[in-house]
JSON list of C-alpha atoms in Angstrom, two decimals:
[
{"chain": "A", "resi": 1, "resn": "UNK", "atom": "CA", "xyz": [-2.24, -39.65, 30.59]},
{"chain": "A", "resi": 2, "resn": "UNK", "atom": "CA", "xyz": [-3.63, -41.03, 34.03]},
{"chain": "A", "resi": 3, "resn": "UNK", "atom": "CA", "xyz": [-4.87, -44.02, 32.10]},
{"chain": "A", "resi": 4, "resn": "UNK", "atom": "CA", "xyz": [-1.82, -45.16, 30.94]},
{"chain": "A", "resi": 5, "resn": "UNK", "atom": "CA", "xyz": [-0.57, -44.53, 34.15]},
{"chain": "A", "resi": 6, "resn": "UNK", "atom": "CA", "xyz": [-3.34, -46.85, 35.60]},
{"chain": "A", "resi": 7, "resn": "UNK", "atom": "CA", "xyz": [-2.82, -49.45, 33.09]},
{"chain": "A", "resi": 8, "resn": "UNK", "atom": "CA", "xyz": [0.66, -49.94, 33.60]},
{"chain": "A", "resi": 9, "resn": "UNK", "atom": "CA", "xyz": [-0.09, -50.19, 37.66]},
{"chain": "A", "resi": 10, "resn": "UNK", "atom": "CA", "xyz": [-2.35, -52.86, 36.98]},
{"chain": "A", "resi": 11, "resn": "UNK", "atom": "CA", "xyz": [0.24, -54.71, 34.90]},
{"chain": "A", "resi": 12, "resn": "UNK", "atom": "CA", "xyz": [2.63, -54.38, 37.47]},
{"chain": "A", "resi": 13, "resn": "UNK", "atom": "CA", "xyz": [0.53, -55.26, 40.23]},
{"chain": "A", "resi": 14, "resn": "UNK", "atom": "CA", "xyz": [1.13, -51.79, 41.67]},
{"chain": "A", "resi": 15, "resn": "UNK", "atom": "CA", "xyz": [-1.04, -50.09, 44.20]},
{"chain": "A", "resi": 16, "resn": "UNK", "atom": "CA", "xyz": [-2.71, -46.75, 42.83]},
{"chain": "A", "resi": 17, "resn": "UNK", "atom": "CA", "xyz": [-2.62, -45.32, 46.08]},
{"chain": "A", "resi": 18, "resn": "UNK", "atom": "CA", "xyz": [1.03, -45.34, 46.20]},
{"chain": "A", "resi": 19, "resn": "UNK", "atom": "CA", "xyz": [1.76, -43.48, 42.92]},
{"chain": "A", "resi": 20, "resn": "UNK", "atom": "CA", "xyz": [2.86, -39.82, 43.63]},
{"chain": "A", "resi": 21, "resn": "UNK", "atom": "CA", "xyz": [-0.20, -37.74, 41.78]},
{"chain": "A", "resi": 22, "resn": "UNK", "atom": "CA", "xyz": [0.37, -34.15, 41.24]},
{"chain": "A", "resi": 23, "resn": "UNK", "atom": "CA", "xyz": [-1.87, -32.10, 43.84]},
{"chain": "A", "resi": 24, "resn": "UNK", "atom": "CA", "xyz": [-3.38, -28.50, 43.53]},
{"chain": "A", "resi": 25, "resn": "UNK", "atom": "CA", "xyz": [-2.11, -27.76, 46.97]},
{"chain": "A", "resi": 26, "resn": "UNK", "atom": "CA", "xyz": [1.16, -28.61, 45.88]},
{"chain": "A", "resi": 27, "resn": "UNK", "atom": "CA", "xyz": [1.89, -24.54, 44.99]},
{"chain": "A", "resi": 28, "resn": "UNK", "atom": "CA", "xyz": [1.51, -23.67, 49.04]},
{"chain": "A", "resi": 29, "resn": "UNK", "atom": "CA", "xyz": [4.53, -23.01, 50.69]},
{"chain": "A", "resi": 30, "resn": "UNK", "atom": "CA", "xyz": [5.51, -24.96, 53.37]},
{"chain": "A", "resi": 31, "resn": "UNK", "atom": "CA", "xyz": [6.36, -22.28, 55.57]},
{"chain": "A", "resi": 32, "resn": "UNK", "atom": "CA", "xyz": [2.74, -20.59, 55.54]},
{"chain": "A", "resi": 33, "resn": "UNK", "atom": "CA", "xyz": [1.29, -20.52, 58.68]},
{"chain": "A", "resi": 34, "resn": "UNK", "atom": "CA", "xyz": [-2.08, -22.25, 58.98]},
{"chain": "A", "resi": 35, "resn": "UNK", "atom": "CA", "xyz": [-5.37, -20.26, 58.67]},
{"chain": "A", "resi": 36, "resn": "UNK", "atom": "CA", "xyz": [-6.19, -20.30, 62.38]},
{"chain": "A", "resi": 37, "resn": "UNK", "atom": "CA", "xyz": [-2.68, -18.87, 63.72]},
{"chain": "A", "resi": 38, "resn": "UNK", "atom": "CA", "xyz": [-1.85, -16.12, 60.43]},
{"chain": "A", "resi": 39, "resn": "UNK", "atom": "CA", "xyz": [-3.02, -13.51, 62.44]},
{"chain": "A", "resi": 40, "resn": "UNK", "atom": "CA", "xyz": [-2.14, -14.05, 65.69]},
{"chain": "A", "resi": 41, "resn": "UNK", "atom": "CA", "xyz": [0.12, -10.84, 66.74]},
{"chain": "A", "resi": 42, "resn": "UNK", "atom": "CA", "xyz": [2.39, -13.04, 69.11]},
{"chain": "A", "resi": 43, "resn": "UNK", "atom": "CA", "xyz": [3.50, -15.49, 66.13]},
{"chain": "A", "resi": 44, "resn": "UNK", "atom": "CA", "xyz": [6.28, -13.41, 65.14]},
{"chain": "A", "resi": 45, "resn": "UNK", "atom": "CA", "xyz": [8.08, -13.99, 68.63]},
{"chain": "A", "resi": 46, "resn": "UNK", "atom": "CA", "xyz": [7.76, -17.51, 69.34]},
{"chain": "A", "resi": 47, "resn": "UNK", "atom": "CA", "xyz": [10.25, -20.01, 68.74]},
{"chain": "A", "resi": 48, "resn": "UNK", "atom": "CA", "xyz": [11.40, -21.47, 65.17]},
{"chain": "A", "resi": 49, "resn": "UNK", "atom": "CA", "xyz": [10.15, -25.08, 66.15]},
{"chain": "A", "resi": 50, "resn": "UNK", "atom": "CA", "xyz": [6.67, -23.58, 67.36]},
{"chain": "A", "resi": 51, "resn": "UNK", "atom": "CA", "xyz": [6.27, -21.79, 63.99]},
{"chain": "A", "resi": 52, "resn": "UNK", "atom": "CA", "xyz": [7.32, -24.99, 61.86]},
{"chain": "A", "resi": 53, "resn": "UNK", "atom": "CA", "xyz": [4.45, -26.88, 64.16]},
{"chain": "A", "resi": 54, "resn": "UNK", "atom": "CA", "xyz": [1.90, -24.14, 63.29]},
{"chain": "A", "resi": 55, "resn": "UNK", "atom": "CA", "xyz": [3.26, -24.06, 59.67]},
{"chain": "A", "resi": 56, "resn": "UNK", "atom": "CA", "xyz": [1.80, -26.21, 56.52]},
{"chain": "A", "resi": 57, "resn": "UNK", "atom": "CA", "xyz": [4.60, -28.59, 56.77]},
{"chain": "A", "resi": 58, "resn": "UNK", "atom": "CA", "xyz": [3.15, -30.11, 59.64]},
{"chain": "A", "resi": 59, "resn": "UNK", "atom": "CA", "xyz": [-0.54, -29.42, 58.43]},
{"chain": "A", "resi": 60, "resn": "UNK", "atom": "CA", "xyz": [-3.08, -31.76, 57.31]},
{"chain": "A", "resi": 61, "resn": "UNK", "atom": "CA", "xyz": [-5.09, -31.62, 54.01]},
{"chain": "A", "resi": 62, "resn": "UNK", "atom": "CA", "xyz": [-7.89, -29.95, 55.57]},
{"chain": "A", "resi": 63, "resn": "UNK", "atom": "CA", "xyz": [-5.93, -27.35, 56.91]},
{"chain": "A", "resi": 64, "resn": "UNK", "atom": "CA", "xyz": [-4.41, -26.94, 53.57]},
{"chain": "A", "resi": 65, "resn": "UNK", "atom": "CA", "xyz": [-7.73, -26.65, 52.05]},
{"chain": "A", "resi": 66, "resn": "UNK", "atom": "CA", "xyz": [-8.62, -24.11, 53.94]},
{"chain": "A", "resi": 67, "resn": "UNK", "atom": "CA", "xyz": [-6.03, -21.84, 52.58]},
{"chain": "A", "resi": 68, "resn": "UNK", "atom": "CA", "xyz": [-6.68, -23.08, 48.87]},
{"chain": "A", "resi": 69, "resn": "UNK", "atom": "CA", "xyz": [-10.22, -22.19, 49.24]},
{"chain": "A", "resi": 70, "resn": "UNK", "atom": "CA", "xyz": [-9.23, -18.66, 50.80]},
{"chain": "A", "resi": 71, "resn": "UNK", "atom": "CA", "xyz": [-6.76, -18.06, 48.04]},
{"chain": "A", "resi": 72, "resn": "UNK", "atom": "CA", "xyz": [-9.35, -18.87, 45.41]},
{"chain": "A", "resi": 73, "resn": "UNK", "atom": "CA", "xyz": [-12.11, -16.97, 46.85]},
{"chain": "A", "resi": 74, "resn": "UNK", "atom": "CA", "xyz": [-9.98, -13.61, 47.19]},
{"chain": "A", "resi": 75, "resn": "UNK", "atom": "CA", "xyz": [-9.49, -13.95, 43.44]},
{"chain": "A", "resi": 76, "resn": "UNK", "atom": "CA", "xyz": [-13.15, -13.57, 42.70]},
{"chain": "A", "resi": 77, "resn": "UNK", "atom": "CA", "xyz": [-14.61, -12.14, 45.51]},
{"chain": "A", "resi": 78, "resn": "UNK", "atom": "CA", "xyz": [-16.75, -8.58, 45.05]},
{"chain": "A", "resi": 79, "resn": "UNK", "atom": "CA", "xyz": [-15.75, -7.09, 48.43]},
{"chain": "A", "resi": 80, "resn": "UNK", "atom": "CA", "xyz": [-13.94, -8.14, 51.49]},
{"chain": "A", "resi": 81, "resn": "UNK", "atom": "CA", "xyz": [-17.33, -8.63, 53.08]},
{"chain": "A", "resi": 82, "resn": "UNK", "atom": "CA", "xyz": [-18.48, -11.27, 50.42]},
{"chain": "A", "resi": 83, "resn": "UNK", "atom": "CA", "xyz": [-18.76, -14.55, 51.44]},
{"chain": "A", "resi": 84, "resn": "UNK", "atom": "CA", "xyz": [-21.90, -16.07, 49.58]},
{"chain": "A", "resi": 85, "resn": "UNK", "atom": "CA", "xyz": [-21.84, -14.39, 46.13]},
{"chain": "A", "resi": 86, "resn": "UNK", "atom": "CA", "xyz": [-22.11, -16.93, 43.06]},
{"chain": "A", "resi": 87, "resn": "UNK", "atom": "CA", "xyz": [-18.36, -16.27, 42.17]},
{"chain": "A", "resi": 88, "resn": "UNK", "atom": "CA", "xyz": [-17.32, -17.33, 45.86]},
{"chain": "A", "resi": 89, "resn": "UNK", "atom": "CA", "xyz": [-19.68, -20.42, 45.96]},
{"chain": "A", "resi": 90, "resn": "UNK", "atom": "CA", "xyz": [-18.02, -21.39, 42.74]},
{"chain": "A", "resi": 91, "resn": "UNK", "atom": "CA", "xyz": [-14.37, -21.21, 43.91]},
{"chain": "A", "resi": 92, "resn": "UNK", "atom": "CA", "xyz": [-15.16, -23.13, 47.03]},
{"chain": "A", "resi": 93, "resn": "UNK", "atom": "CA", "xyz": [-16.89, -25.96, 44.75]},
{"chain": "A", "resi": 94, "resn": "UNK", "atom": "CA", "xyz": [-13.56, -26.06, 42.12]},
{"chain": "A", "resi": 95, "resn": "UNK", "atom": "CA", "xyz": [-11.20, -26.58, 45.64]},
{"chain": "A", "resi": 96, "resn": "UNK", "atom": "CA", "xyz": [-13.41, -29.42, 46.31]},
{"chain": "A", "resi": 97, "resn": "UNK", "atom": "CA", "xyz": [-13.66, -30.76, 43.01]},
{"chain": "A", "resi": 98, "resn": "UNK", "atom": "CA", "xyz": [-9.87, -30.60, 42.40]},
{"chain": "A", "resi": 99, "resn": "UNK", "atom": "CA", "xyz": [-9.33, -32.44, 45.95]},
{"chain": "A", "resi": 100, "resn": "UNK", "atom": "CA", "xyz": [-12.05, -35.21, 44.65]},
{"chain": "A", "resi": 101, "resn": "UNK", "atom": "CA", "xyz": [-10.48, -35.57, 41.31]},
{"chain": "A", "resi": 102, "resn": "UNK", "atom": "CA", "xyz": [-6.93, -36.39, 43.05]},
{"chain": "A", "resi": 103, "resn": "UNK", "atom": "CA", "xyz": [-8.36, -38.56, 45.32]},
{"chain": "A", "resi": 104, "resn": "UNK", "atom": "CA", "xyz": [-10.26, -40.51, 42.73]},
{"chain": "A", "resi": 105, "resn": "UNK", "atom": "CA", "xyz": [-7.02, -40.79, 40.69]},
{"chain": "A", "resi": 106, "resn": "UNK", "atom": "CA", "xyz": [-5.56, -43.05, 43.84]},
{"chain": "A", "resi": 107, "resn": "UNK", "atom": "CA", "xyz": [-8.92, -44.61, 44.52]},
{"chain": "A", "resi": 108, "resn": "UNK", "atom": "CA", "xyz": [-10.67, -45.07, 41.19]},
{"chain": "A", "resi": 109, "resn": "UNK", "atom": "CA", "xyz": [-13.03, -47.38, 42.70]},
{"chain": "A", "resi": 110, "resn": "UNK", "atom": "CA", "xyz": [-14.79, -45.02, 45.68]},
{"chain": "A", "resi": 111, "resn": "UNK", "atom": "CA", "xyz": [-18.14, -44.68, 44.03]},
{"chain": "A", "resi": 112, "resn": "UNK", "atom": "CA", "xyz": [-19.19, -42.63, 47.04]},
{"chain": "A", "resi": 113, "resn": "UNK", "atom": "CA", "xyz": [-16.52, -39.73, 46.43]},
{"chain": "A", "resi": 114, "resn": "UNK", "atom": "CA", "xyz": [-17.48, -40.01, 43.06]},
{"chain": "A", "resi": 115, "resn": "UNK", "atom": "CA", "xyz": [-20.85, -39.21, 43.13]},
{"chain": "A", "resi": 116, "resn": "UNK", "atom": "CA", "xyz": [-20.18, -36.13, 45.55]},
{"chain": "A", "resi": 117, "resn": "UNK", "atom": "CA", "xyz": [-17.55, -35.06, 42.93]},
{"chain": "A", "resi": 118, "resn": "UNK", "atom": "CA", "xyz": [-20.47, -35.29, 39.91]},
{"chain": "A", "resi": 119, "resn": "UNK", "atom": "CA", "xyz": [-22.90, -33.39, 42.62]},
{"chain": "A", "resi": 120, "resn": "UNK", "atom": "CA", "xyz": [-20.37, -30.91, 43.31]},
{"chain": "A", "resi": 121, "resn": "UNK", "atom": "CA", "xyz": [-19.71, -30.34, 39.29]},
{"chain": "A", "resi": 122, "resn": "UNK", "atom": "CA", "xyz": [-23.47, -30.30, 38.65]},
{"chain": "A", "resi": 123, "resn": "UNK", "atom": "CA", "xyz": [-23.93, -27.66, 40.96]},
{"chain": "A", "resi": 124, "resn": "UNK", "atom": "CA", "xyz": [-20.62, -25.60, 39.67]},
{"chain": "A", "resi": 125, "resn": "UNK", "atom": "CA", "xyz": [-21.80, -25.95, 36.28]},
{"chain": "A", "resi": 126, "resn": "UNK", "atom": "CA", "xyz": [-25.51, -24.08, 37.36]},
{"chain": "A", "resi": 127, "resn": "UNK", "atom": "CA", "xyz": [-24.06, -21.18, 39.00]},
{"chain": "A", "resi": 128, "resn": "UNK", "atom": "CA", "xyz": [-21.61, -20.67, 36.10]},
{"chain": "A", "resi": 129, "resn": "UNK", "atom": "CA", "xyz": [-24.81, -20.97, 33.63]},
{"chain": "A", "resi": 130, "resn": "UNK", "atom": "CA", "xyz": [-26.33, -18.14, 35.38]},
{"chain": "A", "resi": 131, "resn": "UNK", "atom": "CA", "xyz": [-23.56, -15.73, 35.57]},
{"chain": "A", "resi": 132, "resn": "UNK", "atom": "CA", "xyz": [-22.99, -16.78, 31.88]},
{"chain": "A", "resi": 133, "resn": "UNK", "atom": "CA", "xyz": [-27.04, -15.76, 31.37]},
{"chain": "A", "resi": 134, "resn": "UNK", "atom": "CA", "xyz": [-27.15, -12.81, 33.60]},
{"chain": "A", "resi": 135, "resn": "UNK", "atom": "CA", "xyz": [-23.52, -11.40, 34.06]},
{"chain": "A", "resi": 136, "resn": "UNK", "atom": "CA", "xyz": [-21.23, -12.25, 31.30]},
{"chain": "A", "resi": 137, "resn": "UNK", "atom": "CA", "xyz": [-18.17, -10.19, 32.16]},
{"chain": "A", "resi": 138, "resn": "UNK", "atom": "CA", "xyz": [-18.06, -11.60, 35.69]},
{"chain": "A", "resi": 139, "resn": "UNK", "atom": "CA", "xyz": [-18.65, -15.11, 34.36]},
{"chain": "A", "resi": 140, "resn": "UNK", "atom": "CA", "xyz": [-15.47, -14.23, 31.96]},
{"chain": "A", "resi": 141, "resn": "UNK", "atom": "CA", "xyz": [-12.87, -13.16, 35.04]},
{"chain": "A", "resi": 142, "resn": "UNK", "atom": "CA", "xyz": [-14.47, -16.24, 37.31]},
{"chain": "A", "resi": 143, "resn": "UNK", "atom": "CA", "xyz": [-13.41, -18.49, 34.72]},
{"chain": "A", "resi": 144, "resn": "UNK", "atom": "CA", "xyz": [-10.21, -17.08, 33.89]},
{"chain": "A", "resi": 145, "resn": "UNK", "atom": "CA", "xyz": [-9.13, -16.64, 37.59]},
{"chain": "A", "resi": 146, "resn": "UNK", "atom": "CA", "xyz": [-10.13, -20.27, 38.51]},
{"chain": "A", "resi": 147, "resn": "UNK", "atom": "CA", "xyz": [-8.69, -21.81, 35.33]},
{"chain": "A", "resi": 148, "resn": "UNK", "atom": "CA", "xyz": [-12.19, -23.48, 34.56]},
{"chain": "A", "resi": 149, "resn": "UNK", "atom": "CA", "xyz": [-12.90, -24.43, 30.86]},
{"chain": "A", "resi": 150, "resn": "UNK", "atom": "CA", "xyz": [-16.76, -24.25, 30.66]},
{"chain": "A", "resi": 151, "resn": "UNK", "atom": "CA", "xyz": [-18.87, -26.11, 28.09]},
{"chain": "A", "resi": 152, "resn": "UNK", "atom": "CA", "xyz": [-22.25, -25.13, 27.98]},
{"chain": "A", "resi": 153, "resn": "UNK", "atom": "CA", "xyz": [-24.60, -28.11, 28.20]},
{"chain": "A", "resi": 154, "resn": "UNK", "atom": "CA", "xyz": [-26.58, -28.78, 24.97]},
{"chain": "A", "resi": 155, "resn": "UNK", "atom": "CA", "xyz": [-30.15, -27.57, 24.94]},
{"chain": "A", "resi": 156, "resn": "UNK", "atom": "CA", "xyz": [-31.74, -31.44, 24.74]},
{"chain": "A", "resi": 157, "resn": "UNK", "atom": "CA", "xyz": [-29.79, -34.50, 25.47]},
{"chain": "A", "resi": 158, "resn": "UNK", "atom": "CA", "xyz": [-30.93, -38.08, 25.53]},
{"chain": "A", "resi": 159, "resn": "UNK", "atom": "CA", "xyz": [-29.25, -41.43, 26.06]},
{"chain": "A", "resi": 160, "resn": "UNK", "atom": "CA", "xyz": [-29.64, -43.15, 22.48]},
{"chain": "A", "resi": 161, "resn": "UNK", "atom": "CA", "xyz": [-30.97, -46.65, 22.64]},
{"chain": "A", "resi": 162, "resn": "UNK", "atom": "CA", "xyz": [-32.65, -49.33, 20.32]},
{"chain": "A", "resi": 163, "resn": "UNK", "atom": "CA", "xyz": [-36.23, -48.74, 21.57]},
{"chain": "A", "resi": 164, "resn": "UNK", "atom": "CA", "xyz": [-35.74, -45.27, 20.94]},
{"chain": "A", "resi": 165, "resn": "UNK", "atom": "CA", "xyz": [-34.76, -45.31, 17.47]},
{"chain": "A", "resi": 166, "resn": "UNK", "atom": "CA", "xyz": [-37.63, -47.79, 16.53]},
{"chain": "A", "resi": 167, "resn": "UNK", "atom": "CA", "xyz": [-40.02, -45.46, 18.35]},
{"chain": "A", "resi": 168, "resn": "UNK", "atom": "CA", "xyz": [-38.74, -42.67, 16.61]},
{"chain": "A", "resi": 169, "resn": "UNK", "atom": "CA", "xyz": [-38.50, -44.37, 13.05]},
{"chain": "A", "resi": 170, "resn": "UNK", "atom": "CA", "xyz": [-42.44, -45.47, 13.89]},
{"chain": "A", "resi": 171, "resn": "UNK", "atom": "CA", "xyz": [-43.75, -41.80, 14.92]},
{"chain": "A", "resi": 172, "resn": "UNK", "atom": "CA", "xyz": [-41.87, -40.53, 11.77]},
{"chain": "A", "resi": 173, "resn": "UNK", "atom": "CA", "xyz": [-43.68, -43.25, 9.52]},
{"chain": "A", "resi": 174, "resn": "UNK", "atom": "CA", "xyz": [-47.02, -42.51, 11.36]},
{"chain": "A", "resi": 175, "resn": "UNK", "atom": "CA", "xyz": [-46.17, -38.53, 10.47]},
{"chain": "A", "resi": 176, "resn": "UNK", "atom": "CA", "xyz": [-45.80, -39.23, 6.87]},
{"chain": "A", "resi": 177, "resn": "UNK", "atom": "CA", "xyz": [-48.74, -41.53, 6.39]},
{"chain": "A", "resi": 178, "resn": "UNK", "atom": "CA", "xyz": [-50.91, -38.73, 8.04]},
{"chain": "A", "resi": 179, "resn": "UNK", "atom": "CA", "xyz": [-49.44, -35.98, 5.73]},
{"chain": "A", "resi": 180, "resn": "UNK", "atom": "CA", "xyz": [-50.51, -38.29, 2.85]},
{"chain": "A", "resi": 181, "resn": "UNK", "atom": "CA", "xyz": [-54.01, -38.62, 3.95]},
{"chain": "A", "resi": 182, "resn": "UNK", "atom": "CA", "xyz": [-54.20, -34.85, 4.94]},
{"chain": "A", "resi": 183, "resn": "UNK", "atom": "CA", "xyz": [-53.16, -34.18, 1.31]},
{"chain": "A", "resi": 184, "resn": "UNK", "atom": "CA", "xyz": [-55.57, -36.26, -0.55]},
{"chain": "A", "resi": 185, "resn": "UNK", "atom": "CA", "xyz": [-58.17, -34.87, 1.79]},
{"chain": "A", "resi": 186, "resn": "UNK", "atom": "CA", "xyz": [-57.40, -31.10, 0.78]},
{"chain": "A", "resi": 187, "resn": "UNK", "atom": "CA", "xyz": [-56.87, -32.46, -2.85]},
{"chain": "A", "resi": 188, "resn": "UNK", "atom": "CA", "xyz": [-60.44, -33.73, -2.80]},
{"chain": "A", "resi": 189, "resn": "UNK", "atom": "CA", "xyz": [-61.74, -30.51, -0.93]},
{"chain": "A", "resi": 190, "resn": "UNK", "atom": "CA", "xyz": [-60.18, -28.35, -3.51]},
{"chain": "A", "resi": 191, "resn": "UNK", "atom": "CA", "xyz": [-61.74, -30.31, -6.61]},
{"chain": "A", "resi": 192, "resn": "UNK", "atom": "CA", "xyz": [-65.02, -29.89, -4.91]},
{"chain": "A", "resi": 193, "resn": "UNK", "atom": "CA", "xyz": [-64.95, -26.10, -4.33]},
{"chain": "A", "resi": 194, "resn": "UNK", "atom": "CA", "xyz": [-63.49, -26.04, -8.16]},
{"chain": "A", "resi": 195, "resn": "UNK", "atom": "CA", "xyz": [-66.82, -28.14, -9.17]},
{"chain": "A", "resi": 196, "resn": "UNK", "atom": "CA", "xyz": [-68.76, -25.80, -7.09]},
{"chain": "A", "resi": 197, "resn": "UNK", "atom": "CA", "xyz": [-67.20, -22.53, -8.45]},
{"chain": "A", "resi": 198, "resn": "UNK", "atom": "CA", "xyz": [-67.72, -23.86, -12.21]},
{"chain": "A", "resi": 199, "resn": "UNK", "atom": "CA", "xyz": [-71.22, -24.86, -11.36]},
{"chain": "A", "resi": 200, "resn": "UNK", "atom": "CA", "xyz": [-71.99, -21.33, -9.78]},
{"chain": "A", "resi": 201, "resn": "UNK", "atom": "CA", "xyz": [-70.59, -19.40, -12.97]},
{"chain": "A", "resi": 202, "resn": "UNK", "atom": "CA", "xyz": [-72.42, -21.76, -15.45]},
{"chain": "A", "resi": 203, "resn": "UNK", "atom": "CA", "xyz": [-75.48, -20.74, -13.44]},
{"chain": "A", "resi": 204, "resn": "UNK", "atom": "CA", "xyz": [-74.97, -16.96, -13.81]},
{"chain": "A", "resi": 205, "resn": "UNK", "atom": "CA", "xyz": [-73.85, -17.31, -17.22]},
{"chain": "A", "resi": 206, "resn": "UNK", "atom": "CA", "xyz": [-77.14, -18.96, -18.11]},
{"chain": "A", "resi": 207, "resn": "UNK", "atom": "CA", "xyz": [-79.00, -16.39, -16.42]},
{"chain": "A", "resi": 208, "resn": "UNK", "atom": "CA", "xyz": [-77.57, -13.53, -18.10]},
{"chain": "A", "resi": 209, "resn": "UNK", "atom": "CA", "xyz": [-78.08, -15.41, -21.33]},
{"chain": "A", "resi": 210, "resn": "UNK", "atom": "CA", "xyz": [-74.78, -15.28, -22.62]},
{"chain": "A", "resi": 211, "resn": "UNK", "atom": "CA", "xyz": [-72.89, -18.70, -23.43]},
{"chain": "A", "resi": 212, "resn": "UNK", "atom": "CA", "xyz": [-70.04, -20.01, -21.38]}
]
């Protein structure tokens, strides 16, 4: 969908940064207070103008990210004092990855942030792979609460090139020729063994004086 939107913007000479891209921070209510002022006891007695200045309506994206990370962490944390488990790290990385994705939709040529997003995705995949291997129930709950579609990486993956295909075909041919040579040698050894067995049998028959 975004590719079609990007092609339309390029054809109409429209700047992608001006396109309204849906954000994962849109579900935060604008009347919610910032994280640093939410637990202040005097906040209920201040003026409405001050509350508005301290709310998310006037907050920056970094302050909204703090609230979003806190919400995601609360869904998967093991206890109120849990701040560093694999589930919490996965929640923090998920919020960062979604922020990077929205930024790259507006600025697709930002290679620095794309690299950071790929590094965060790789780190999250490693955490999820560990949870999937050690605690599968926690892995399922984490993916469900954070709305993550996890796809396990293949056991071995390699980019197919022309050189690799030629090298593989050559190795297969060498292996087949070696099998043929070994089969011929085994057949030769088997014939020698049969001749020796036949000669031993004839010798034994002659020593006993009985015809073969």
